[in-house]
Amino acid sequence: MRASGSERHPGNVAGPWFVDRRCIDCDATRQVAPDLFTRVDRQSVVTRQPTTPAEEERMWRAALACPTKSVRRDPPQPRPPGLYPHEFADGVAYCGYNSPDSYGANSFLVRRPAGNVLVDSPRFVRPLVDHVAAHGGLAHVLLTHRDDVADAERWAQRFGARVWIHRADADAAPFATDVVDGDEPVEVQPELVLVPCPGHTRGSVLFLLEDRFLFTGDSLYWSRTHEDLAVHVRQTWYSLDVQLASLARVAEEHRFSAVLAGHGSRHETTREDMHDRLVALVDRHRADG
Ligand code: SF4
């Protein structure tokens, strides 16, 4: 009999929480609760059942982040309210509810005096929509590249938000209001800049907020394995050489202390440390040829 995918992965530890076989290995659970999940045969499994209220909360956050709803509990329990968006730094929150349409990419909500901003798109779900509606709506939806559009149109329509994307990826978001050309930075709001970064896709861009937070889409991420900045070499769809040139230019022209990725972990350190790591990353890959 063919498996439906809803059965437990045999690698899960015994207990109520488990991951089923529909997991697409997007990594979101392992970012949210690295102490409770690991990777086995290119899928996530539960390695330890939560035993404290904080761990229970992290498990629920992981379950709500999962794009395939693969993190489940038997017997079921009512989900706790208010877990997303999860603010982790001044006005910047992780949305959770990663979408299968973006292969489970992370998205972020930023509270701003000039109007709130969504970076890439989570699922258009009631708990998030209600939160955004109760906290000032949305002024802008910022798309880092063509792969992470997901429910952006629904978010933009619901809140009358402008939608930004680079021309080279704009066919993925024909509803966009602000299509950016060329390779020069463009101001979206005061202290919020779109920085073209072709490479992962032709139209990939970064969004730099307050010379601190760099929203990178799939152009750059923090590797938990190497505890360093990294690029998705095998998932570079356009050109790794072009991507390295783009990142070298970012290191020359911009400063940031936090990297917030679509796929991959986020991390904050000092601006100097980020700069040095980015330069070293580019040099390392160029030396590898
Ligand atoms: S979030 Fe879901 S799909 Fe992604 S790795 Fe975790 S269990 Fe798998």
PDB file of C-alpha atoms and ligand atoms in Angstrom:
ATOM      1  CA  MET A   1       0.000   0.000   0.000  1.00  0.00           C
ATOM      2  CA  ARG A   2       1.339   3.429  -0.864  1.00  0.00           C
ATOM      3  CA  ALA A   3       2.116   5.687   2.108  1.00  0.00           C
ATOM      4  CA  SER A   4      -0.063   8.809   2.424  1.00  0.00           C
ATOM      5  CA  GLY A   5       2.707  10.740   4.101  1.00  0.00           C
ATOM      6  CA  SER A   6       0.702  11.342   7.247  1.00  0.00           C
ATOM      7  CA  GLU A   7       2.385   8.505   9.152  1.00  0.00           C
ATOM      8  CA  ARG A   8       5.161   9.126  11.695  1.00  0.00           C
ATOM      9  CA  HIS A   9       8.719   9.191  10.457  1.00  0.00           C
ATOM     10  CA  PRO A  10      10.329   6.217  12.247  1.00  0.00           C
ATOM     11  CA  GLY A  11      13.184   8.442  13.396  1.00  0.00           C
ATOM     12  CA  ASN A  12      10.969  10.341  15.849  1.00  0.00           C
ATOM     13  CA  VAL A  13      11.545   9.794  19.551  1.00  0.00           C
ATOM     14  CA  ALA A  14       8.557   8.160  21.327  1.00  0.00           C
ATOM     15  CA  GLY A  15       5.946  10.551  22.680  1.00  0.00           C
ATOM     16  CA  PRO A  16       3.034  12.753  21.640  1.00  0.00           C
ATOM     17  CA  TRP A  17       4.896  15.089  19.267  1.00  0.00           C
ATOM     18  CA  PHE A  18       6.159  13.766  15.935  1.00  0.00           C
ATOM     19  CA  VAL A  19       6.938  14.761  12.341  1.00  0.00           C
ATOM     20  CA  ASP A  20       5.140  12.955   9.529  1.00  0.00           C
ATOM     21  CA  ARG A  21       6.558  11.880   6.186  1.00  0.00           C
ATOM     22  CA  ARG A  22       5.203  14.893   4.268  1.00  0.00           C
ATOM     23  CA  CYS A  23       8.165  16.976   5.539  1.00  0.00           C
ATOM     24  CA  ILE A  24       9.930  18.751   2.643  1.00  0.00           C
ATOM     25  CA  ASP A  25      13.154  19.416   4.600  1.00  0.00           C
ATOM     26  CA  CYS A  26      12.804  23.206   4.531  1.00  0.00           C
ATOM     27  CA  ASP A  27      14.639  23.506   7.911  1.00  0.00           C
ATOM     28  CA  ALA A  28      12.109  25.832   9.600  1.00  0.00           C
ATOM     29  CA  THR A  29      11.479  23.567  12.602  1.00  0.00           C
ATOM     30  CA  ARG A  30      15.186  23.064  13.147  1.00  0.00           C
ATOM     31  CA  GLN A  31      15.688  26.837  13.153  1.00  0.00           C
ATOM     32  CA  VAL A  32      12.840  27.447  15.595  1.00  0.00           C
ATOM     33  CA  ALA A  33      13.679  24.592  17.988  1.00  0.00           C
ATOM     34  CA  PRO A  34      17.105  23.136  17.208  1.00  0.00           C
ATOM     35  CA  ASP A  35      17.130  21.377  20.572  1.00  0.00           C
ATOM     36  CA  LEU A  36      13.930  19.421  19.767  1.00  0.00           C
ATOM     37  CA  PHE A  37      14.445  18.455  16.109  1.00  0.00           C
ATOM     38  CA  THR A  38      17.148  17.016  13.915  1.00  0.00           C
ATOM     39  CA  ARG A  39      17.517  15.930  10.284  1.00  0.00           C
ATOM     40  CA  VAL A  40      17.276  12.242   9.330  1.00  0.00           C
ATOM     41  CA  ASP A  41      17.155  11.026   5.715  1.00  0.00           C
ATOM     42  CA  ARG A  42      16.433  14.539   4.429  1.00  0.00           C
ATOM     43  CA  GLN A  43      13.471  15.062   6.722  1.00  0.00           C
ATOM     44  CA  SER A  44      13.009  16.498  10.213  1.00  0.00           C
ATOM     45  CA  VAL A  45      12.244  14.323  13.239  1.00  0.00           C
ATOM     46  CA  VAL A  46      11.583  15.046  16.912  1.00  0.00           C
ATOM     47  CA  THR A  47      14.633  14.148  18.989  1.00  0.00           C
ATOM     48  CA  ARG A  48      13.259  15.111  22.384  1.00  0.00           C
ATOM     49  CA  GLN A  49       9.754  15.698  23.701  1.00  0.00           C
ATOM     50  CA  PRO A  50       9.256  19.119  25.313  1.00  0.00           C
ATOM     51  CA  THR A  51       9.309  18.998  29.121  1.00  0.00           C
ATOM     52  CA  THR A  52       9.064  22.657  30.163  1.00  0.00           C
ATOM     53  CA  PRO A  53       6.567  25.406  29.284  1.00  0.00           C
ATOM     54  CA  ALA A  54       9.279  27.159  27.242  1.00  0.00           C
ATOM     55  CA  GLU A  55       9.955  23.991  25.271  1.00  0.00           C
ATOM     56  CA  GLU A  56       6.228  23.390  24.740  1.00  0.00           C
ATOM     57  CA  GLU A  57       6.001  26.920  23.352  1.00  0.00           C
ATOM     58  CA  ARG A  58       8.925  26.340  20.994  1.00  0.00           C
ATOM     59  CA  MET A  59       7.366  23.078  19.822  1.00  0.00           C
ATOM     60  CA  TRP A  60       4.133  24.892  19.038  1.00  0.00           C
ATOM     61  CA  ARG A  61       6.039  27.630  17.196  1.00  0.00           C
ATOM     62  CA  ALA A  62       7.740  24.923  15.126  1.00  0.00           C
ATOM     63  CA  ALA A  63       4.387  23.280  14.376  1.00  0.00           C
ATOM     64  CA  LEU A  64       2.852  26.571  13.217  1.00  0.00           C
ATOM     65  CA  ALA A  65       5.901  27.434  11.110  1.00  0.00           C
ATOM     66  CA  CYS A  66       5.834  24.138   9.207  1.00  0.00           C
ATOM     67  CA  PRO A  67       4.597  24.631   5.613  1.00  0.00           C
ATOM     68  CA  THR A  68       3.355  21.034   5.296  1.00  0.00           C
ATOM     69  CA  LYS A  69       1.740  20.880   8.771  1.00  0.00           C
ATOM     70  CA  SER A  70       3.933  17.870   9.416  1.00  0.00           C
ATOM     71  CA  VAL A  71       4.636  18.625  13.087  1.00  0.00           C
ATOM     72  CA  ARG A  72       1.756  16.997  14.912  1.00  0.00           C
ATOM     73  CA  ARG A  73       0.612  15.893  18.334  1.00  0.00           C
ATOM     74  CA  ASP A  74      -1.229  12.695  19.251  1.00  0.00           C
ATOM     75  CA  PRO A  75      -3.442  13.172  21.164  1.00  0.00           C
ATOM     76  CA  PRO A  76      -4.148  16.648  19.743  1.00  0.00           C
ATOM     77  CA  GLN A  77      -4.361  19.715  21.962  1.00  0.00           C
ATOM     78  CA  PRO A  78      -5.780  23.183  21.289  1.00  0.00           C
ATOM     79  CA  ARG A  79      -3.092  25.457  19.902  1.00  0.00           C
ATOM     80  CA  PRO A  80      -2.046  28.317  22.179  1.00  0.00           C
ATOM     81  CA  PRO A  81      -2.833  31.807  20.832  1.00  0.00           C
ATOM     82  CA  GLY A  82      -0.425  34.640  20.092  1.00  0.00           C
ATOM     83  CA  LEU A  83       2.713  32.726  19.071  1.00  0.00           C
ATOM     84  CA  TYR A  84       3.148  34.604  15.773  1.00  0.00           C
ATOM     85  CA  PRO A  85       4.380  37.043  14.722  1.00  0.00           C
ATOM     86  CA  HIS A  86       7.304  36.469  17.075  1.00  0.00           C
ATOM     87  CA  GLU A  87       9.199  39.706  17.717  1.00  0.00           C
ATOM     88  CA  PHE A  88      12.879  38.969  18.292  1.00  0.00           C
ATOM     89  CA  ALA A  89      14.423  42.442  17.944  1.00  0.00           C
ATOM     90  CA  ASP A  90      13.238  46.060  18.031  1.00  0.00           C
ATOM     91  CA  GLY A  91      10.073  46.019  15.923  1.00  0.00           C
ATOM     92  CA  VAL A  92      11.221  43.064  13.799  1.00  0.00           C
ATOM     93  CA  ALA A  93       9.252  39.819  13.982  1.00  0.00           C
ATOM     94  CA  TYR A  94       9.391  36.390  12.358  1.00  0.00           C
ATOM     95  CA  CYS A  95       5.955  35.647  10.879  1.00  0.00           C
ATOM     96  CA  GLY A  96       5.938  31.846  11.167  1.00  0.00           C
ATOM     97  CA  TYR A  97       3.303  30.150   8.973  1.00  0.00           C
ATOM     98  CA  ASN A  98       5.897  29.454   6.262  1.00  0.00           C
ATOM     99  CA  SER A  99       4.255  28.736   2.928  1.00  0.00           C
ATOM    100  CA  PRO A 100       4.646  25.573   0.848  1.00  0.00           C
ATOM    101  CA  ASP A 101       4.528  27.872  -2.212  1.00  0.00           C
ATOM    102  CA  SER A 102       7.923  29.323  -1.217  1.00  0.00           C
ATOM    103  CA  TYR A 103       9.301  25.938  -0.147  1.00  0.00           C
ATOM    104  CA  GLY A 104       8.903  27.011   3.457  1.00  0.00           C
ATOM    105  CA  ALA A 105      10.790  30.316   3.274  1.00  0.00           C
ATOM    106  CA  ASN A 106      10.862  32.587   6.327  1.00  0.00           C
ATOM    107  CA  SER A 107       9.110  35.942   6.180  1.00  0.00           C
ATOM    108  CA  PHE A 108       9.314  38.939   8.477  1.00  0.00           C
ATOM    109  CA  LEU A 109       7.045  41.720   9.705  1.00  0.00           C
ATOM    110  CA  VAL A 110       8.599  45.076  10.580  1.00  0.00           C
ATOM    111  CA  ARG A 111       6.789  47.693  12.627  1.00  0.00           C
ATOM    112  CA  ARG A 112       7.679  51.159  11.263  1.00  0.00           C
ATOM    113  CA  PRO A 113       6.459  54.728  11.863  1.00  0.00           C
ATOM    114  CA  ALA A 114       6.187  55.285   8.095  1.00  0.00           C
ATOM    115  CA  GLY A 115       4.025  52.157   7.690  1.00  0.00           C
ATOM    116  CA  ASN A 116       4.537  48.487   8.471  1.00  0.00           C
ATOM    117  CA  VAL A 117       6.454  46.264   6.117  1.00  0.00           C
ATOM    118  CA  LEU A 118       6.237  42.575   5.214  1.00  0.00           C
ATOM    119  CA  VAL A 119       9.402  40.989   3.833  1.00  0.00           C
ATOM    120  CA  ASP A 120       8.430  38.018   1.654  1.00  0.00           C
ATOM    121  CA  SER A 121       5.172  36.253   2.290  1.00  0.00           C
ATOM    122  CA  PRO A 122       3.876  33.879   4.924  1.00  0.00           C
ATOM    123  CA  ARG A 123       0.638  31.987   4.425  1.00  0.00           C
ATOM    124  CA  PHE A 124      -2.382  34.315   4.422  1.00  0.00           C
ATOM    125  CA  VAL A 125      -3.859  32.969   7.670  1.00  0.00           C
ATOM    126  CA  ARG A 126      -6.384  34.453  10.059  1.00  0.00           C
ATOM    127  CA  PRO A 127      -4.143  34.795  13.167  1.00  0.00           C
ATOM    128  CA  LEU A 128      -1.526  36.783  11.223  1.00  0.00           C
ATOM    129  CA  VAL A 129      -4.066  38.839   9.278  1.00  0.00           C
ATOM    130  CA  ASP A 130      -5.868  39.791  12.484  1.00  0.00           C
ATOM    131  CA  HIS A 131      -2.595  40.762  14.130  1.00  0.00           C
ATOM    132  CA  VAL A 132      -1.539  42.957  11.222  1.00  0.00           C
ATOM    133  CA  ALA A 133      -4.995  44.569  11.062  1.00  0.00           C
ATOM    134  CA  ALA A 134      -4.862  45.344  14.778  1.00  0.00           C
ATOM    135  CA  HIS A 135      -1.354  46.831  14.564  1.00  0.00           C
ATOM    136  CA  GLY A 136      -1.558  49.396  11.789  1.00  0.00           C
ATOM    137  CA  GLY A 137      -1.921  47.304   8.629  1.00  0.00           C
ATOM    138  CA  LEU A 138       0.746  47.049   5.950  1.00  0.00           C
ATOM    139  CA  ALA A 139       2.276  49.773   3.782  1.00  0.00           C
ATOM    140  CA  HIS A 140       4.714  47.644   1.773  1.00  0.00           C
ATOM    141  CA  VAL A 141       5.280  44.039   0.763  1.00  0.00           C
ATOM    142  CA  LEU A 142       8.953  43.589  -0.121  1.00  0.00           C
ATOM    143  CA  LEU A 143       9.857  40.596  -2.275  1.00  0.00           C
ATOM    144  CA  THR A 144      13.466  39.429  -2.184  1.00  0.00           C
ATOM    145  CA  HIS A 145      13.078  37.295  -5.302  1.00  0.00           C
ATOM    146  CA  ARG A 146      10.742  35.300  -7.482  1.00  0.00           C
ATOM    147  CA  ASP A 147      10.666  32.135  -5.321  1.00  0.00           C
ATOM    148  CA  ASP A 148       9.221  33.746  -2.192  1.00  0.00           C
ATOM    149  CA  VAL A 149       6.113  35.464  -3.571  1.00  0.00           C
ATOM    150  CA  ALA A 150       3.662  32.916  -2.030  1.00  0.00           C
ATOM    151  CA  ASP A 151       0.545  34.811  -0.807  1.00  0.00           C
ATOM    152  CA  ALA A 152       1.981  38.325  -1.379  1.00  0.00           C
ATOM    153  CA  GLU A 153      -0.909  39.376  -3.611  1.00  0.00           C
ATOM    154  CA  ARG A 154      -3.503  38.517  -0.960  1.00  0.00           C
ATOM    155  CA  TRP A 155      -1.550  40.429   1.708  1.00  0.00           C
ATOM    156  CA  ALA A 156      -1.197  43.447  -0.567  1.00  0.00           C
ATOM    157  CA  GLN A 157      -4.863  43.431  -1.584  1.00  0.00           C
ATOM    158  CA  ARG A 158      -6.133  43.049   1.971  1.00  0.00           C
ATOM    159  CA  PHE A 159      -4.116  46.013   3.266  1.00  0.00           C
ATOM    160  CA  GLY A 160      -3.715  48.167   0.147  1.00  0.00           C
ATOM    161  CA  ALA A 161       0.056  47.742   0.338  1.00  0.00           C
ATOM    162  CA  ARG A 162       2.604  48.548  -2.345  1.00  0.00           C
ATOM    163  CA  VAL A 163       4.587  45.561  -3.625  1.00  0.00           C
ATOM    164  CA  TRP A 164       8.279  45.788  -4.522  1.00  0.00           C
ATOM    165  CA  ILE A 165      10.276  43.409  -6.709  1.00  0.00           C
ATOM    166  CA  HIS A 166      13.145  43.660  -9.189  1.00  0.00           C
ATOM    167  CA  ARG A 167      12.266  43.779 -12.898  1.00  0.00           C
ATOM    168  CA  ALA A 168      14.245  40.596 -13.626  1.00  0.00           C
ATOM    169  CA  ASP A 169      11.946  38.600 -11.309  1.00  0.00           C
ATOM    170  CA  ALA A 170       8.797  40.679 -11.829  1.00  0.00           C
ATOM    171  CA  ASP A 171       6.986  38.111 -13.968  1.00  0.00           C
ATOM    172  CA  ALA A 172       6.534  36.134 -10.725  1.00  0.00           C
ATOM    173  CA  ALA A 173       4.556  39.040  -9.224  1.00  0.00           C
ATOM    174  CA  PRO A 174       2.575  40.745 -12.019  1.00  0.00           C
ATOM    175  CA  PHE A 175       0.570  42.587  -9.348  1.00  0.00           C
ATOM    176  CA  ALA A 176       3.687  44.476  -8.123  1.00  0.00           C
ATOM    177  CA  THR A 177       3.347  48.268  -7.937  1.00  0.00           C
ATOM    178  CA  ASP A 178       7.059  49.127  -7.655  1.00  0.00           C
ATOM    179  CA  VAL A 179       9.244  47.299 -10.166  1.00  0.00           C
ATOM    180  CA  VAL A 180      12.899  48.239  -9.744  1.00  0.00           C
ATOM    181  CA  ASP A 181      15.384  48.326 -12.621  1.00  0.00           C
ATOM    182  CA  GLY A 182      19.166  48.188 -12.659  1.00  0.00           C
ATOM    183  CA  ASP A 183      21.716  47.564  -9.939  1.00  0.00           C
ATOM    184  CA  GLU A 184      21.639  50.709  -7.831  1.00  0.00           C
ATOM    185  CA  PRO A 185      20.055  50.834  -4.340  1.00  0.00           C
ATOM    186  CA  VAL A 186      16.565  52.332  -4.082  1.00  0.00           C
ATOM    187  CA  GLU A 187      15.046  53.864  -0.955  1.00  0.00           C
ATOM    188  CA  VAL A 188      11.723  52.278   0.061  1.00  0.00           C
ATOM    189  CA  GLN A 189      11.245  54.282   3.249  1.00  0.00           C
ATOM    190  CA  PRO A 190      13.638  56.350   5.391  1.00  0.00           C
ATOM    191  CA  GLU A 191      16.400  53.955   6.490  1.00  0.00           C
ATOM    192  CA  LEU A 192      14.981  51.091   4.446  1.00  0.00           C
ATOM    193  CA  VAL A 193      16.810  50.422   1.195  1.00  0.00           C
ATOM    194  CA  LEU A 194      16.390  47.863  -1.585  1.00  0.00           C
ATOM    195  CA  VAL A 195      19.847  46.603  -2.644  1.00  0.00           C
ATOM    196  CA  PRO A 196      20.016  44.665  -5.936  1.00  0.00           C
ATOM    197  CA  CYS A 197      21.909  41.386  -5.487  1.00  0.00           C
ATOM    198  CA  PRO A 198      21.663  39.302  -8.670  1.00  0.00           C
ATOM    199  CA  GLY A 199      22.977  35.760  -8.472  1.00  0.00           C
ATOM    200  CA  HIS A 200      20.606  33.390  -6.688  1.00  0.00           C
ATOM    201  CA  THR A 201      18.089  34.593  -9.252  1.00  0.00           C
ATOM    202  CA  ARG A 202      18.609  37.397 -11.766  1.00  0.00           C
ATOM    203  CA  GLY A 203      16.251  39.635  -9.854  1.00  0.00           C
ATOM    204  CA  SER A 204      17.316  38.858  -6.291  1.00  0.00           C
ATOM    205  CA  VAL A 205      17.470  41.866  -3.977  1.00  0.00           C
ATOM    206  CA  LEU A 206      18.286  42.485  -0.322  1.00  0.00           C
ATOM    207  CA  PHE A 207      16.484  44.902   1.969  1.00  0.00           C
ATOM    208  CA  LEU A 208      18.670  46.840   4.412  1.00  0.00           C
ATOM    209  CA  LEU A 209      16.931  48.316   7.442  1.00  0.00           C
ATOM    210  CA  GLU A 210      18.614  50.972   9.601  1.00  0.00           C
ATOM    211  CA  ASP A 211      22.116  49.748   8.661  1.00  0.00           C
ATOM    212  CA  ARG A 212      21.434  46.848  11.001  1.00  0.00           C
ATOM    213  CA  PHE A 213      19.024  44.236   9.617  1.00  0.00           C
ATOM    214  CA  LEU A 214      19.781  42.727   6.199  1.00  0.00           C
ATOM    215  CA  PHE A 215      16.875  40.697   4.781  1.00  0.00           C
ATOM    216  CA  THR A 216      18.590  38.384   2.340  1.00  0.00           C
ATOM    217  CA  GLY A 217      16.019  36.031   0.818  1.00  0.00           C
ATOM    218  CA  ASP A 218      18.128  33.149  -0.476  1.00  0.00           C
ATOM    219  CA  SER A 219      21.241  35.222  -1.283  1.00  0.00           C
ATOM    220  CA  LEU A 220      22.976  34.808   2.093  1.00  0.00           C
ATOM    221  CA  TYR A 221      22.271  33.002   5.364  1.00  0.00           C
ATOM    222  CA  TRP A 222      23.751  32.012   8.695  1.00  0.00           C
ATOM    223  CA  SER A 223      24.896  28.400   8.820  1.00  0.00           C
ATOM    224  CA  ARG A 224      24.356  26.724  12.198  1.00  0.00           C
ATOM    225  CA  THR A 225      26.718  23.936  11.135  1.00  0.00           C
ATOM    226  CA  HIS A 226      29.636  26.219  10.354  1.00  0.00           C
ATOM    227  CA  GLU A 227      28.629  29.097  12.638  1.00  0.00           C
ATOM    228  CA  ASP A 228      29.352  31.479   9.794  1.00  0.00           C
ATOM    229  CA  LEU A 229      27.786  33.262   6.834  1.00  0.00           C
ATOM    230  CA  ALA A 230      27.051  30.980   3.890  1.00  0.00           C
ATOM    231  CA  VAL A 231      25.463  30.877   0.437  1.00  0.00           C
ATOM    232  CA  HIS A 232      23.228  28.163  -1.023  1.00  0.00           C
ATOM    233  CA  VAL A 233      25.680  27.015  -3.680  1.00  0.00           C
ATOM    234  CA  ARG A 234      23.574  24.160  -5.086  1.00  0.00           C
ATOM    235  CA  GLN A 235      20.425  26.291  -5.092  1.00  0.00           C
ATOM    236  CA  THR A 236      21.971  29.215  -6.965  1.00  0.00           C
ATOM    237  CA  TRP A 237      19.681  29.276  -9.980  1.00  0.00           C
ATOM    238  CA  TYR A 238      21.237  32.122 -12.011  1.00  0.00           C
ATOM    239  CA  SER A 239      25.013  32.445 -11.418  1.00  0.00           C
ATOM    240  CA  LEU A 240      27.304  31.885  -8.425  1.00  0.00           C
ATOM    241  CA  ASP A 241      29.970  34.156  -9.959  1.00  0.00           C
ATOM    242  CA  VAL A 242      27.426  36.955 -10.293  1.00  0.00           C
ATOM    243  CA  GLN A 243      26.211  36.312  -6.752  1.00  0.00           C
ATOM    244  CA  LEU A 244      29.741  36.538  -5.354  1.00  0.00           C
ATOM    245  CA  ALA A 245      30.295  39.817  -7.227  1.00  0.00           C
ATOM    246  CA  SER A 246      27.017  41.133  -5.796  1.00  0.00           C
ATOM    247  CA  LEU A 247      27.985  40.141  -2.258  1.00  0.00           C
ATOM    248  CA  ALA A 248      31.461  41.670  -2.655  1.00  0.00           C
ATOM    249  CA  ARG A 249      29.788  44.925  -3.608  1.00  0.00           C
ATOM    250  CA  VAL A 250      27.466  44.685  -0.593  1.00  0.00           C
ATOM    251  CA  ALA A 251      30.528  44.274   1.657  1.00  0.00           C
ATOM    252  CA  GLU A 252      32.104  47.381   0.108  1.00  0.00           C
ATOM    253  CA  GLU A 253      29.079  49.643   0.137  1.00  0.00           C
ATOM    254  CA  HIS A 254      26.882  48.636   3.074  1.00  0.00           C
ATOM    255  CA  ARG A 255      27.089  47.839   6.757  1.00  0.00           C
ATOM    256  CA  PHE A 256      24.775  45.536   8.705  1.00  0.00           C
ATOM    257  CA  SER A 257      24.995  43.488  11.876  1.00  0.00           C
ATOM    258  CA  ALA A 258      22.106  41.022  11.410  1.00  0.00           C
ATOM    259  CA  VAL A 259      21.331  38.655   8.559  1.00  0.00           C
ATOM    260  CA  LEU A 260      17.708  37.447   8.210  1.00  0.00           C
ATOM    261  CA  ALA A 261      17.349  34.752   5.593  1.00  0.00           C
ATOM    262  CA  GLY A 262      14.476  33.195   3.694  1.00  0.00           C
ATOM    263  CA  HIS A 263      16.088  29.779   3.902  1.00  0.00           C
ATOM    264  CA  GLY A 264      18.661  29.367   6.636  1.00  0.00           C
ATOM    265  CA  SER A 265      19.116  30.734  10.108  1.00  0.00           C
ATOM    266  CA  ARG A 266      19.285  34.353  11.177  1.00  0.00           C
ATOM    267  CA  HIS A 267      22.103  35.796  13.285  1.00  0.00           C
ATOM    268  CA  GLU A 268      23.309  39.083  14.735  1.00  0.00           C
ATOM    269  CA  THR A 269      26.848  40.090  15.638  1.00  0.00           C
ATOM    270  CA  THR A 270      28.774  43.354  15.165  1.00  0.00           C
ATOM    271  CA  ARG A 271      28.919  45.264  11.874  1.00  0.00           C
ATOM    272  CA  GLU A 272      32.661  44.752  11.726  1.00  0.00           C
ATOM    273  CA  ASP A 273      32.331  41.004  12.257  1.00  0.00           C
ATOM    274  CA  MET A 274      29.602  40.700   9.569  1.00  0.00           C
ATOM    275  CA  HIS A 275      31.732  42.690   7.144  1.00  0.00           C
ATOM    276  CA  ASP A 276      34.806  40.539   7.738  1.00  0.00           C
ATOM    277  CA  ARG A 277      32.784  37.331   7.445  1.00  0.00           C
ATOM    278  CA  LEU A 278      31.196  38.457   4.175  1.00  0.00           C
ATOM    279  CA  VAL A 279      34.556  39.361   2.648  1.00  0.00           C
ATOM    280  CA  ALA A 280      35.974  36.007   3.785  1.00  0.00           C
ATOM    281  CA  LEU A 281      32.960  34.132   2.361  1.00  0.00           C
ATOM    282  CA  VAL A 282      33.445  35.694  -1.072  1.00  0.00           C
ATOM    283  CA  ASP A 283      37.205  35.040  -1.006  1.00  0.00           C
ATOM    284  CA  ARG A 284      36.673  31.422   0.062  1.00  0.00           C
ATOM    285  CA  HIS A 285      34.256  30.636  -2.779  1.00  0.00           C
ATOM    286  CA  ARG A 286      36.379  32.425  -5.357  1.00  0.00           C
ATOM    287  CA  ALA A 287      39.421  30.429  -4.247  1.00  0.00           C
ATOM    288  CA  ASP A 288      37.378  27.229  -4.611  1.00  0.00           C
ATOM    289  CA  GLY A 289      36.742  28.230  -8.226  1.00  0.00           C
TER     290      GLY A 289
HETATM  291  S1  SF4 B   1       9.156  22.927   8.922  1.00  0.00           S
HETATM  292 FE1  SF4 B   1       7.990  21.086   8.364  1.00  0.00          FE
HETATM  293  S2  SF4 B   1       8.595  20.713   6.240  1.00  0.00           S
HETATM  294 FE2  SF4 B   1      10.099  22.098   7.068  1.00  0.00          FE
HETATM  295  S3  SF4 B   1      11.766  20.792   7.871  1.00  0.00           S
HETATM  296 FE3  SF4 B   1      10.369  21.158   9.584  1.00  0.00          FE
HETATM  297  S4  SF4 B   1       8.930  19.442   9.559  1.00  0.00           S
HETATM  298 FE4  SF4 B   1       9.936  19.486   7.566  1.00  0.00          FE
END
